[in-house]
CSV table of C-alpha atoms and ligand atoms in Angstrom, one decimal:
chain,number,residue,atom,x,y,z
A,200,MET,CA,356.5,138.5,-34.3
A,201,GLY,CA,358.8,135.9,-36.0
A,202,LYS,CA,362.3,135.1,-34.8
A,203,LEU,CA,364.9,137.7,-35.7
A,204,GLY,CA,367.1,136.6,-38.5
A,205,ARG,CA,370.6,138.1,-39.2
A,206,CYS,CA,372.1,138.8,-42.6
A,207,LYS,CA,375.6,137.3,-42.7
A,208,VAL,CA,376.5,139.7,-45.5
A,209,CYS,CA,375.5,143.2,-44.2
A,210,GLY,CA,374.9,142.3,-40.5
A,211,LYS,CA,371.3,143.6,-40.4
A,212,SER,CA,368.8,141.9,-38.1
A,213,SER,CA,365.1,141.7,-38.9
A,214,PRO,CA,362.0,139.4,-38.5
A,215,LEU,CA,361.8,139.6,-42.3
A,216,ILE,CA,365.2,137.7,-42.7
A,217,SER,CA,365.0,133.9,-42.5
A,218,SER,CA,367.2,132.9,-39.5
A,219,ARG,CA,367.9,129.6,-41.4
A,220,LEU,CA,368.9,131.3,-44.7
A,221,GLY,CA,370.9,134.1,-43.0
A,222,VAL,CA,370.9,136.7,-45.8
A,223,CYS,CA,368.6,139.7,-46.5
A,224,ILE,CA,366.6,140.4,-49.6
A,225,GLU,CA,368.7,143.6,-50.4
A,226,CYS,CA,371.9,141.6,-50.3
A,227,ILE,CA,370.4,138.8,-52.5
A,228,ARG,CA,369.5,141.5,-55.1
A,229,GLU,CA,372.5,143.7,-54.8
A,230,LYS,CA,375.4,141.4,-53.8
A,231,PRO,CA,374.3,138.1,-55.3
A,232,GLU,CA,377.9,136.6,-55.3
A,233,LYS,CA,378.2,137.1,-51.6
A,234,ALA,CA,374.6,136.0,-50.9
A,235,LEU,CA,375.1,132.8,-52.9
A,236,MET,CA,378.1,131.9,-50.8
A,237,VAL,CA,376.0,132.1,-47.7
A,238,SER,CA,373.1,130.1,-49.3
A,239,ASP,CA,375.4,127.5,-50.8
A,240,ASN,CA,376.5,126.6,-47.3
A,241,VAL,CA,373.0,126.3,-46.0
A,242,HIS,CA,372.0,124.1,-48.9
A,243,ALA,CA,375.0,121.9,-48.3
A,244,GLU,CA,374.3,121.5,-44.6
A,245,SER,CA,370.6,120.6,-45.1
A,246,ARG,CA,371.5,118.0,-47.8
A,247,GLY,CA,374.3,116.6,-45.7
A,248,ALA,CA,371.6,115.5,-43.1
A,249,PHE,CA,370.3,113.1,-45.8
A,250,ASN,CA,373.7,112.0,-47.1
A,251,LEU,CA,373.0,113.9,-50.4
A,252,PRO,CA,375.9,115.6,-52.2
A,253,SER,CA,376.2,119.3,-51.5
A,254,ARG,CA,376.1,120.2,-55.1
A,255,PRO,CA,376.0,118.7,-58.6
A,256,LEU,CA,379.2,116.7,-59.3
A,257,SER,CA,381.8,117.6,-61.9
A,258,ASP,CA,384.7,115.2,-61.4
A,259,PRO,CA,387.1,115.5,-64.4
A,260,ASP,CA,387.7,111.7,-64.3
A,261,GLY,CA,384.1,110.8,-63.6
A,262,ILE,CA,381.2,109.4,-65.7
A,263,ARG,CA,378.5,111.7,-67.1
A,264,CYS,CA,375.0,110.8,-65.9
A,265,GLY,CA,372.9,112.8,-68.4
A,266,MET,CA,369.5,112.1,-66.9
A,267,CYS,CA,368.5,115.6,-65.7
A,268,ALA,CA,369.6,119.2,-66.3
A,269,ASN,CA,372.3,119.0,-63.6
A,270,ASP,CA,374.2,116.5,-65.7
A,271,CYS,CA,376.5,115.3,-62.9
A,272,VAL,CA,379.9,113.9,-63.9
A,273,ILE,CA,380.4,111.4,-61.1
A,274,GLY,CA,383.8,110.1,-59.7
A,275,VAL,CA,384.5,106.6,-58.4
A,276,GLY,CA,382.7,106.0,-55.1
A,277,LYS,CA,380.4,109.0,-55.4
A,278,LYS,CA,376.7,109.5,-55.8
A,279,GLY,CA,375.0,111.9,-58.1
A,280,TYR,CA,373.2,115.0,-56.8
A,281,CYS,CA,369.8,113.2,-56.8
A,282,GLY,CA,371.2,110.3,-54.8
A,283,LEU,CA,369.8,107.7,-57.3
A,284,VAL,CA,372.9,107.2,-59.4
A,285,ALA,CA,376.4,106.1,-58.4
A,286,ASN,CA,379.8,105.4,-59.8
A,287,ILE,CA,380.7,102.0,-58.4
A,288,ASN,CA,384.2,100.8,-59.4
A,289,GLY,CA,384.0,102.8,-62.6
A,290,HIS,CA,380.5,101.8,-63.6
A,291,LEU,CA,377.5,104.1,-63.6
A,292,VAL,CA,374.9,102.3,-61.5
A,293,ARG,CA,371.3,103.6,-61.4
A,294,LEU,CA,370.0,102.8,-57.9
A,295,GLY,CA,366.5,104.2,-58.7
A,296,GLY,CA,364.5,105.7,-61.6
A,297,THR,CA,364.9,102.8,-64.0
A,298,PRO,CA,361.7,101.0,-65.1
A,299,GLU,CA,362.4,98.3,-62.6
A,300,ARG,CA,363.3,100.6,-59.7
A,301,GLY,CA,361.0,103.7,-59.2
A,302,ILE,CA,361.5,105.4,-55.8
A,303,LEU,CA,358.1,106.7,-55.1
A,304,GLU,CA,354.9,106.8,-53.1
A,305,TRP,CA,351.4,106.8,-54.8
A,306,TYR,CA,347.8,107.4,-54.0
A,307,TYR,CA,344.4,107.9,-55.6
A,308,ASP,CA,343.5,111.6,-55.5
A,309,ASP,CA,339.8,112.2,-56.2
A,310,LEU,CA,339.0,114.6,-59.0
A,311,PRO,CA,338.6,117.6,-59.1
A,312,THR,CA,341.9,118.0,-57.1
A,313,ASN,CA,343.4,121.0,-55.4
A,314,CYS,CA,346.3,121.1,-57.9
A,315,VAL,CA,347.8,124.4,-58.9
A,316,ALA,CA,347.0,123.5,-62.5
A,317,TRP,CA,343.2,123.1,-61.7
A,318,TRP,CA,342.2,126.0,-64.0
A,319,PHE,CA,343.3,124.3,-67.1
A,320,CYS,CA,343.1,120.6,-66.0
A,321,PRO,CA,340.4,118.7,-67.9
A,322,GLY,CA,339.8,116.7,-64.7
A,323,CYS,CA,338.8,119.8,-62.9
A,324,THR,CA,337.2,121.8,-65.7
A,325,GLY,CA,336.1,119.4,-68.4
A,326,LYS,CA,338.3,121.2,-70.9
A,327,GLY,CA,338.8,119.0,-74.0
A,328,TYR,CA,335.5,117.2,-73.4
A,329,PRO,CA,334.7,114.7,-74.9
A,330,ARG,CA,338.1,113.7,-76.3
A,331,TYR,CA,340.2,114.4,-73.2
A,332,ALA,CA,337.6,114.4,-70.4
A,333,TYR,CA,334.8,112.2,-69.3
A,334,ARG,CA,332.5,115.1,-68.2
A,335,ASP,CA,331.8,118.6,-69.4
A,336,GLY,CA,332.8,119.9,-66.0
A,337,PRO,CA,334.6,118.5,-62.9
A,338,GLU,CA,335.3,114.8,-63.3
A,339,ILE,CA,333.5,113.8,-60.2
A,340,GLY,CA,333.7,110.0,-59.7
A,341,TYR,CA,337.1,109.7,-61.2
A,342,ALA,CA,340.6,109.9,-59.7
A,343,ASN,CA,344.1,111.0,-60.5
A,344,LEU,CA,346.9,108.5,-59.8
A,345,ALA,CA,349.2,110.8,-57.9
A,346,VAL,CA,352.9,109.6,-58.1
A,347,PHE,CA,355.1,111.3,-55.5
A,348,TYR,CA,358.7,110.6,-56.8
A,349,GLY,CA,361.3,110.4,-54.0
A,350,ALA,CA,364.2,112.3,-55.5
A,351,CYS,CA,364.8,115.8,-56.9
A,352,SER,CA,367.1,117.7,-59.3
A,353,LEU,CA,366.7,120.9,-57.2
A,354,ASP,CA,367.2,121.8,-53.5
A,355,CYS,CA,364.6,124.3,-52.4
A,356,LEU,CA,365.3,125.1,-48.7
A,357,PHE,CA,361.7,125.6,-47.9
A,358,CYS,CA,360.2,122.8,-50.1
A,359,GLN,CA,356.7,121.9,-49.0
A,360,ASN,CA,357.5,118.3,-50.1
A,361,TRP,CA,360.9,118.2,-48.4
A,362,HIS,CA,360.4,114.7,-47.0
A,363,TYR,CA,361.1,113.2,-50.5
A,364,ARG,CA,364.7,113.3,-49.2
A,365,TYR,CA,363.9,110.4,-46.9
A,366,ASN,CA,363.0,108.4,-50.0
A,367,SER,CA,366.2,109.4,-51.8
A,368,GLN,CA,368.3,108.5,-48.7
A,369,ARG,CA,366.6,105.1,-48.1
A,370,LEU,CA,366.0,104.2,-51.7
A,371,SER,CA,362.4,103.2,-50.8
A,372,PRO,CA,359.6,102.6,-51.3
A,373,LEU,CA,360.6,100.8,-54.5
A,374,MET,CA,358.1,100.0,-57.2
A,375,SER,CA,358.4,98.9,-60.8
A,376,ALA,CA,356.8,100.7,-63.7
A,377,GLU,CA,354.7,97.6,-64.4
A,378,ASP,CA,353.3,97.6,-60.8
A,379,LEU,CA,352.6,101.3,-60.9
A,380,ALA,CA,350.8,101.1,-64.3
A,381,SER,CA,348.6,98.3,-62.9
A,382,LYS,CA,347.1,100.8,-60.5
A,383,VAL,CA,345.5,102.7,-63.4
A,384,ASN,CA,341.9,101.3,-63.3
A,385,SER,CA,338.7,102.4,-65.0
A,386,HIS,CA,338.2,105.1,-62.3
A,387,VAL,CA,341.6,106.8,-63.1
A,388,SER,CA,341.6,109.4,-65.8
A,389,CYS,CA,345.0,110.9,-65.3
A,390,ILE,CA,348.5,110.2,-63.8
A,391,CYS,CA,350.3,113.1,-62.2
A,392,TYR,CA,354.1,112.8,-61.7
A,393,PHE,CA,355.4,115.2,-59.0
A,394,GLY,CA,357.5,114.9,-55.8
A,395,GLY,CA,360.6,115.7,-56.0
A,396,ASP,CA,361.1,116.7,-59.6
A,397,PRO,CA,360.2,113.7,-61.7
A,398,SER,CA,363.0,114.3,-64.3
A,399,VAL,CA,365.6,112.3,-62.4
A,400,GLN,CA,363.3,109.2,-62.7
A,401,MET,CA,362.2,109.8,-66.3
A,402,PRO,CA,362.8,106.2,-67.6
A,403,HIS,CA,360.5,104.9,-64.9
A,404,ALA,CA,357.8,107.5,-65.7
A,405,LEU,CA,358.0,106.9,-69.5
A,406,LYS,CA,357.6,103.2,-69.1
A,407,THR,CA,354.7,103.5,-66.7
A,408,SER,CA,353.0,106.0,-69.0
A,409,ARG,CA,353.4,103.8,-72.1
A,410,LEU,CA,352.1,100.7,-70.3
A,411,ALA,CA,349.1,102.6,-68.9
A,412,MET,CA,348.3,104.4,-72.2
A,413,GLU,CA,348.4,101.1,-74.2
A,414,LYS,CA,345.9,99.5,-71.8
A,415,ALA,CA,343.7,102.6,-71.8
A,416,GLU,CA,343.6,102.7,-75.6
A,417,GLU,CA,342.7,99.0,-75.8
A,418,GLU,CA,339.8,99.6,-73.4
A,419,HIS,CA,338.8,102.9,-75.0
A,420,ARG,CA,339.4,104.8,-71.8
A,421,ILE,CA,340.6,108.4,-71.4
A,422,LEU,CA,344.0,108.8,-69.8
A,423,ARG,CA,346.0,112.0,-69.4
A,424,ILE,CA,349.6,112.4,-68.3
A,425,CYS,CA,350.5,115.3,-66.1
A,426,TRP,CA,354.2,116.2,-65.6
A,427,GLU,CA,355.0,118.7,-62.9
A,428,THR,CA,358.6,119.7,-63.5
A,429,ALA,CA,361.1,122.6,-63.2
A,430,PRO,CA,363.8,121.5,-65.7
A,431,VAL,CA,366.6,123.8,-64.5
A,432,LYS,CA,369.9,123.3,-62.9
A,433,ALA,CA,370.3,123.3,-59.1
A,434,PRO,CA,371.3,126.9,-58.1
A,435,PHE,CA,375.1,126.5,-57.9
A,436,SER,CA,377.9,128.0,-60.0
B,718,ZN,ZN1,372.1,141.9,-46.0
């Protein structure tokens, strides 16, 4: 049996309540305002461990970022919600996510992959063959260039990829769009951007994609771009 969790709204204890979250499903559904006050604090605490702002910023004297759906307005000396943009002495400075400064890890993921999108992915099914896939079935012998971006516009407490926060905090590993695009060789038939939501590093992803697509077209190779995103605001009022 799991550890007993206790709801800070109604006081109920149960193994079905997350001890970390501290609020029960009934209170989430029926008293969302109170439940959100509890969860906001848990989010803030978990982000504080990585020096990330507790919530999207809205400083009336700040500078608007405009990169992702959170649209932080950042005051002097503060960092945006993603940790990759800062207001330094009144100037908006992008610490990551520009074409020169992608914060990411990458690897070759053999096709067919175990991706949640496998059932419509041409690399797993051959859908779109012969224009968008090399084989009329799983693209055995080819690989996906998996790009794990190290920052996020959201803050899921139980994120399976939570360690992206180390990348956001350390601003590393750092890689230019040009270097990343050079990893697309004749065995790569798709690039998948995930992480961390890729939207906060969109300029880097766009530049990488353009460079890689241009080269693929020149060499008459197939190249697909896969964008795993959840373009919504972080869950704060
Ligand atoms: Zn409750």
